[in-house]
Amino acid sequence: MTYGISRRGLLQGAAGVAAVSALGGCAMGGGDDATDSGSKGEVTANNPLGVKADAPLEVVIFNGGFGEEYAKAHEAMYKQRYPEAEIKHSATQQIAETLQPRFVAGDPPDVVDNSGGSQIDFNGLVSQGALTDLGELLDAPSLDDPSKKVRDTLLPGIVDVGSYDGKFLTLNYAYSAYGIWYSQKLFDAKGWAYPKTWPEMIALCKKIKAAGIAPWAYTGVHARYMSWPILTAAAKFGGIEVIKAIDNLEPGAWKSDAVRAAAEAYYQLAVDGFVQPGAEGMDHIQAQTEWARGHAAFISCGSWLENEMKAVTPPDFAMAVAPTPSLTTGDKMPYEAFRGTGSEPFIVPAKGKNVRGGMEYLRVMLSKKAAADFTTKVSSLTAVTGAAQGLTLGPGLTSVTRLIEASGGSAFTWLYSTYYRKLERERVNAATLELLTKRINAAQWCDKVQKSADEFAADPAVKKYKRA
């Protein structure tokens, strides 16, 4: 892929077991006093985090789809504020291999973009107290408006997805909105309107199939992509408590009436022949290519889709995204509610030499100037509210901004895939493929996933997190 926020974001690494093993035998804790370690300067109105003006700052960036140029621009902005500070910049795709030994030795960098397939496992970092509590950053005044706290400039869900046991430990800088994607050009040409309820979706699927187009494309290799609209529909139907029960590994959470109803709805797509033939064997790029070529009308994905498929998407495709349809007209959440969450996780190691400079670097990143520069360079939204306003965006990202605006702050997310990565990546993924290929029905899907969740809950080796 060119870049994939959800696949490159929080707890998306493959280095988990090795990282936990390597980190487990060392003392890396920073604890509650982490923000007082390292260099510290005088706290003033212009320096609310007490940054030592001449303290060096080391920044390590994941050199993936976003590249490293955006970080160099952010570093230049930091340098403008602290011209005496020497900044050491490096970029790598091997985050764990490069930095794990430094965490073990107690000599980590000041800022780390802990992303990619080789990220350092977050559960290991959290359990060892290796990360700075960024609560002080959240309560600091924003660079754009000193009367407004940093936390009040962030999009919904950013604090939740970066928090562990009540502490904000990770700033997920990029923002991904999830929904159902379609071609506005195709819909206009056919006179179709995007369905807001599930009965409307089924009625439209019948028309789409009659027109010789597969209603839905999906990736069988990464079938969890279709678990996203299932859980979104369940949350909208039953409320956020449905999701919190799943996040907290509560008994029976996956067998609730809301989850069962949502699974039944998407199982109906398979039963009625509304999924593209051959989807079972497709990876995400193959499925998305089929969709971009007009062979299918709908696909479930996140807002990285436009950039990921820019090489094959026709210039007049008019890519658009909409919320997952409501199951009924009486859902607890409005139709406009959608899943939105952060990714591209930045951390400030507790043992860094310049912890306060690290937090200040993140505060610079969260200015509208820095966020707009990021969006311009990498075609992704950031965690900063309104930072893309006035920028020239592609039709897909433009549609995403409209989705966010229309939601009126009703975006939400789940955290189980962050807390317990393998539960989604392996168990839910496999069960969802069986659901969409009619090897199991909706009730069996709920039972199967619940059994897996119960196994995670019962495993003493798995650290548990509680979502309030």
XYZ file of C-alpha atoms in Angstrom:
468
model
C 0.000 0.000 0.000
C 1.055 3.597 -0.486
C 0.071 4.384 3.043
C -2.564 3.007 5.302
C -3.386 4.848 8.379
C -5.225 2.061 10.115
C -2.579 -0.424 9.266
C 0.265 1.839 10.260
C -1.233 3.211 13.388
C -1.584 2.352 17.033
C -0.710 -1.255 17.917
C -0.350 -2.173 14.250
C 3.145 -3.649 14.569
C 4.343 -7.173 14.095
C 7.108 -6.922 16.657
C 4.887 -7.402 19.690
C 6.106 -10.664 21.169
C 9.763 -9.853 20.690
C 9.306 -6.373 22.086
C 7.507 -7.510 25.199
C 10.130 -10.147 25.809
C 13.008 -7.763 25.392
C 11.426 -4.978 27.397
C 10.102 -7.241 30.096
C 13.482 -7.866 31.687
C 14.485 -4.240 32.078
C 13.410 -1.349 34.232
C 12.340 1.488 32.002
C 9.765 3.132 34.186
C 9.236 6.838 34.216
C 6.108 6.850 36.324
C 4.230 9.954 37.355
C 7.459 11.936 37.687
C 8.462 11.320 34.084
C 7.699 14.852 32.974
C 10.126 16.207 35.555
C 13.060 14.177 34.244
C 15.725 15.528 31.937
C 16.212 19.187 30.988
C 13.818 21.756 32.381
C 13.557 25.495 31.931
C 11.532 28.282 33.471
C 7.765 28.078 33.011
C 6.393 31.244 31.401
C 3.364 32.248 29.373
C 5.371 31.627 26.186
C 6.951 28.481 27.583
C 4.143 26.742 29.512
C 5.857 23.351 29.487
C 9.117 24.658 30.888
C 11.346 23.772 27.950
C 15.067 24.429 28.426
C 15.784 26.681 25.460
C 19.203 25.253 24.558
C 18.485 21.583 25.315
C 19.128 19.259 22.330
C 16.135 17.396 20.913
C 16.265 13.999 19.208
C 13.393 12.967 16.936
C 13.049 9.559 15.270
C 10.448 9.185 12.504
C 8.936 6.096 10.895
C 9.889 6.454 7.246
C 6.821 4.847 5.720
C 4.114 6.109 3.415
C 4.121 9.539 5.018
C 7.861 9.883 4.505
C 9.952 12.196 6.685
C 9.725 15.609 5.016
C 6.739 16.651 7.113
C 8.786 15.984 10.251
C 11.654 18.114 8.994
C 9.185 20.967 8.559
C 7.910 20.462 12.102
C 11.465 20.408 13.417
C 12.120 23.719 11.654
C 9.087 25.187 13.417
C 10.456 23.979 16.760
C 13.815 25.504 15.864
C 12.136 28.848 15.241
C 10.862 28.816 18.806
C 14.118 27.511 20.287
C 16.955 28.611 17.987
C 19.630 27.507 20.475
C 18.392 23.911 20.482
C 20.270 21.402 18.343
C 17.866 18.957 16.693
C 18.953 15.458 15.725
C 16.680 13.926 13.099
C 16.638 10.358 11.869
C 14.142 8.173 10.007
C 13.817 4.419 9.700
C 11.348 1.699 8.856
C 12.853 -0.522 11.560
C 11.622 1.268 14.666
C 11.789 -1.714 17.029
C 15.128 -3.012 15.768
C 16.661 0.454 15.955
C 15.238 1.752 19.224
C 14.417 -1.237 21.397
C 18.024 -1.584 22.578
C 18.055 2.095 23.487
C 14.906 1.750 25.579
C 16.489 -1.204 27.357
C 19.659 0.839 27.981
C 17.646 3.782 29.323
C 18.783 6.064 26.496
C 15.772 6.543 24.194
C 15.211 9.546 21.894
C 13.024 12.436 23.004
C 10.278 11.890 20.402
C 9.445 8.682 18.534
C 6.968 8.087 15.726
C 6.321 4.505 16.834
C 4.562 3.309 13.706
C 4.789 0.704 10.970
C 5.006 -3.061 10.912
C 8.101 -3.003 13.095
C 6.892 -0.685 15.817
C 7.741 -1.353 19.457
C 4.821 -3.110 21.114
C 2.741 -0.625 23.078
C 1.650 -3.111 25.716
C 5.293 -3.669 26.612
C 6.044 0.056 26.733
C 2.976 0.799 28.832
C 3.438 -2.050 31.282
C 7.064 -1.029 31.897
C 6.224 2.649 32.471
C 8.420 3.660 29.549
C 6.155 6.449 28.266
C 5.620 9.983 29.509
C 2.127 10.867 30.675
C 1.129 13.580 28.198
C -1.653 14.982 30.353
C 0.378 18.146 30.912
C 0.518 18.638 27.146
C -3.258 18.298 26.881
C -3.748 20.991 29.504
C -1.160 23.361 28.032
C -2.378 26.344 25.970
C -2.463 25.757 22.242
C -0.071 27.713 20.039
C -2.913 29.074 17.929
C -5.108 30.284 20.784
C -3.552 30.498 24.270
C -7.046 30.743 25.767
C -7.777 27.232 24.503
C -6.152 24.090 25.867
C -4.478 21.666 23.480
C -7.036 19.007 24.374
C -9.819 21.286 23.130
C -8.240 21.529 19.672
C -8.267 17.770 19.070
C -10.836 15.821 17.080
C -13.130 13.436 18.983
C -11.540 10.114 19.890
C -7.905 11.207 19.835
C -7.543 11.274 23.616
C -9.425 7.992 24.077
C -7.349 6.013 21.600
C -4.098 7.312 23.085
C -5.009 6.567 26.708
C -4.074 3.539 28.779
C -5.391 3.057 32.309
C -6.505 6.684 32.365
C -3.196 8.177 31.224
C -2.731 9.869 27.856
C 0.483 8.237 26.625
C 0.305 8.410 22.832
C -0.526 11.199 20.412
C -2.029 9.657 17.299
C -1.320 12.499 14.910
C -3.061 11.366 11.735
C -6.849 11.083 11.705
C -8.782 8.394 9.930
C -12.514 8.440 9.321
C -14.164 5.131 8.489
C -17.281 4.709 6.395
C -18.777 3.269 3.241
C -17.189 4.521 0.025
C -18.781 4.952 -3.386
C -18.418 6.851 -6.665
C -20.553 9.966 -6.742
C -20.236 9.987 -10.532
C -21.697 6.473 -10.764
C -24.526 7.286 -8.378
C -25.394 10.498 -10.209
C -25.373 8.707 -13.550
C -27.699 5.984 -12.253
C -29.905 8.276 -10.220
C -29.068 6.446 -6.990
C -29.103 8.057 -3.559
C -26.877 6.817 -0.755
C -28.998 4.786 1.700
C -29.348 6.085 5.238
C -31.041 2.983 6.680
C -30.429 -0.721 6.210
C -33.748 -1.399 4.435
C -32.797 1.347 1.988
C -29.375 -0.302 1.531
C -30.925 -3.663 0.649
C -33.374 -2.033 -1.755
C -30.542 -0.192 -3.496
C -28.378 -3.322 -3.646
C -31.137 -5.001 -5.645
C -31.069 -2.150 -8.169
C -27.270 -2.183 -8.352
C -27.157 -5.928 -8.962
C -29.831 -5.599 -11.646
C -27.612 -3.014 -13.357
C -24.839 -5.616 -13.666
C -22.641 -4.227 -10.897
C -21.674 -6.024 -7.709
C -23.186 -4.056 -4.815
C -20.250 -4.705 -2.435
C -16.547 -5.357 -2.788
C -14.502 -6.510 0.196
C -11.094 -7.942 0.948
C -11.267 -11.568 2.003
C -7.629 -11.524 3.080
C -8.380 -8.678 5.482
C -12.039 -9.461 6.136
C -11.863 -7.472 9.366
C -12.502 -4.439 7.134
C -16.103 -5.643 7.065
C -16.192 -6.039 10.841
C -15.845 -2.253 10.993
C -19.319 -1.477 9.581
C -20.780 -4.324 11.640
C -19.495 -2.803 14.891
C -20.327 0.718 13.732
C -23.910 -0.328 13.000
C -24.093 -2.075 16.377
C -22.883 1.023 18.198
C -25.315 3.284 16.398
C -28.171 0.874 17.114
C -27.433 0.172 20.782
C -25.251 3.075 21.909
C -21.613 3.439 22.921
C -22.072 1.070 25.877
C -22.197 -1.762 23.334
C -18.664 -0.900 22.274
C -17.364 -0.285 25.784
C -18.475 -3.780 26.791
C -16.471 -5.198 23.889
C -13.431 -3.091 24.776
C -13.609 -4.288 28.368
C -13.878 -7.973 27.396
C -17.171 -8.278 29.229
C -18.880 -11.686 29.082
C -21.474 -11.807 26.321
C -20.485 -8.433 24.832
C -20.228 -9.813 21.313
C -23.574 -11.595 21.717
C -25.584 -8.490 22.581
C -28.773 -7.771 20.677
C -27.115 -4.838 18.915
C -24.102 -6.811 17.689
C -26.317 -9.715 16.671
C -28.619 -7.401 14.678
C -25.677 -5.788 12.897
C -24.107 -9.151 12.067
C -27.445 -10.345 10.693
C -27.628 -7.292 8.444
C -24.222 -7.813 6.874
C -24.726 -11.559 6.651
C -27.731 -10.711 4.493
C -25.367 -9.222 1.898
C -23.793 -12.638 1.446
C -27.073 -14.547 1.514
C -28.662 -12.302 -1.110
C -25.632 -12.433 -3.405
C -24.709 -8.786 -2.957
C -20.952 -9.327 -2.533
C -18.579 -9.500 -5.447
C -17.710 -13.020 -6.646
C -14.098 -13.852 -5.873
C -13.816 -11.343 -3.023
C -12.860 -14.150 -0.645
C -9.382 -14.394 -2.164
C -8.706 -10.693 -2.715
C -6.304 -8.598 -0.669
C -7.195 -4.997 0.065
C -5.534 -3.564 -3.042
C -7.245 -6.050 -5.348
C -10.658 -5.423 -3.814
C -10.207 -1.657 -3.870
C -9.036 -1.801 -7.476
C -12.188 -3.689 -8.460
C -14.217 -1.008 -6.749
C -12.251 1.876 -8.299
C -12.775 0.336 -11.735
C -16.529 0.424 -11.242
C -17.031 -3.306 -10.820
C -18.606 -2.796 -7.375
C -20.580 0.056 -5.844
C -19.623 0.003 -2.147
C -16.524 -0.745 -0.106
C -15.703 -0.400 3.595
C -12.476 1.464 4.291
C -10.782 4.334 6.089
C -9.823 7.737 4.777
C -6.441 6.614 3.504
C -8.318 5.018 0.570
C -8.022 7.956 -1.841
C -4.260 8.232 -1.536
C -3.786 4.480 -1.559
C -5.705 4.072 -4.832
C -4.688 7.262 -6.629
C -2.728 5.337 -9.263
C -5.791 3.422 -10.514
C -8.729 5.710 -9.702
C -10.158 7.480 -12.790
C -9.797 11.261 -12.522
C -13.567 11.812 -12.733
C -14.482 9.035 -10.280
C -15.666 11.530 -7.624
C -14.752 9.377 -4.628
C -17.104 9.879 -1.702
C -17.645 8.459 1.771
C -20.793 8.288 3.883
C -21.695 7.007 7.349
C -22.595 3.382 7.841
C -26.384 3.134 7.348
C -28.497 3.040 10.488
C -30.082 -0.346 11.154
C -33.402 1.296 12.022
C -34.937 4.739 12.265
C -34.826 4.357 16.050
C -31.075 3.879 16.500
C -29.589 5.462 19.650
C -26.956 7.330 17.642
C -27.797 9.573 14.679
C -27.213 8.474 11.113
C -24.369 11.002 10.895
C -22.340 9.258 13.614
C -19.231 7.515 12.309
C -16.102 5.803 13.541
C -13.212 8.230 13.676
C -9.885 7.590 15.291
C -6.244 8.572 15.290
C -3.155 6.783 14.079
C 0.532 7.438 13.456
C 1.383 7.251 17.162
C 3.935 9.676 18.589
C 5.410 9.037 22.022
C 7.716 10.872 24.415
C 9.877 8.276 26.203
C 9.978 8.801 29.958
C 13.757 8.331 30.020
C 14.460 10.806 27.234
C 16.992 13.528 27.995
C 14.581 16.282 26.968
C 11.094 15.151 27.949
C 9.721 18.686 28.092
C 11.174 19.479 24.704
C 9.512 16.319 23.436
C 6.125 17.468 24.693
C 6.694 20.918 23.245
C 7.532 19.342 19.879
C 4.128 17.648 19.961
C 2.514 20.989 20.855
C 4.159 22.504 17.781
C 2.860 19.596 15.685
C -0.648 20.344 16.953
C -0.608 23.928 15.705
C -2.795 24.577 12.677
C 0.248 25.640 10.655
C 2.041 22.353 11.297
C -1.102 20.285 10.777
C -1.948 22.012 7.490
C 1.593 21.452 6.272
C 1.276 17.737 7.087
C -2.009 17.433 5.190
C -0.565 19.267 2.187
C 2.501 17.035 2.097
C 0.960 13.607 2.709
C -2.750 13.908 1.816
C -3.982 12.903 5.251
C -5.999 14.727 7.850
C -4.555 15.301 11.296
C -5.890 15.168 14.835
C -6.297 18.976 14.836
C -9.830 20.285 14.426
C -10.279 22.521 11.391
C -6.640 22.401 10.311
C -7.530 21.403 6.731
C -9.924 24.312 6.262
C -9.022 26.316 3.190
C -6.675 23.676 1.783
C -7.123 22.192 -1.684
C -8.045 18.556 -1.098
C -8.941 15.669 -3.371
C -12.601 14.644 -3.664
C -12.155 11.793 -1.177
C -10.629 13.910 1.583
C -13.106 16.685 0.840
C -15.876 14.168 1.406
C -14.218 13.103 4.662
C -14.168 16.679 5.946
C -17.877 16.958 5.173
C -18.489 13.695 7.005
C -16.719 15.064 10.076
C -18.540 18.385 9.949
C -21.952 16.765 9.484
C -21.406 14.479 12.471
C -21.651 17.348 14.913
C -19.122 15.708 17.233
C -20.868 12.324 17.255
C -17.817 10.386 16.069
C -16.756 7.428 18.197
C -14.344 4.528 18.106
C -13.538 1.234 19.788
C -10.338 0.315 21.536
C -10.329 -3.487 21.676
C -8.236 -3.624 18.502
C -5.755 -1.323 20.219
C -5.704 -3.155 23.537
C -5.809 -6.665 22.079
C -4.467 -6.481 18.551
C -4.558 -10.195 17.783
C -8.219 -10.448 18.729
C -9.116 -8.313 15.731
C -6.267 -9.162 13.370
C -6.598 -12.938 13.754
C -9.855 -14.010 15.403
C -12.353 -11.401 14.177
C -10.699 -11.406 10.763
C -11.129 -15.166 10.355
C -14.686 -15.226 11.691
C -15.790 -12.359 9.437
C -14.493 -14.158 6.363
C -16.512 -17.213 7.366
C -19.582 -14.999 7.825
C -19.279 -13.385 4.403
C -18.730 -16.749 2.705
C -21.778 -18.223 4.525
C -19.733 -20.863 6.313
C -21.249 -19.586 9.544
C -24.327 -17.464 10.209
C -24.604 -14.300 12.265
C -25.355 -16.068 15.545
C -22.381 -18.365 15.038
C -20.179 -15.362 14.234
C -21.170 -13.747 17.527
C -20.520 -16.994 19.404
C -17.160 -17.527 17.745
C -15.839 -14.032 18.402
C -17.175 -14.081 21.954
C -15.342 -17.324 22.627
C -12.111 -15.724 21.407
C -12.693 -12.631 23.557
C -13.305 -14.861 26.573
C -9.979 -16.582 25.936
C -8.193 -13.237 25.957
C -10.025 -12.267 29.149
C -8.962 -15.481 30.857
C -5.318 -15.373 29.745
C -3.158 -14.078 32.637
C -0.354 -13.249 30.177
C -2.567 -10.644 28.470
C -2.548 -7.258 30.201
C -6.088 -5.993 30.595
C -7.248 -2.412 30.126
C -10.417 -0.779 31.355
C -12.309 1.740 29.260
C -14.422 4.027 31.383
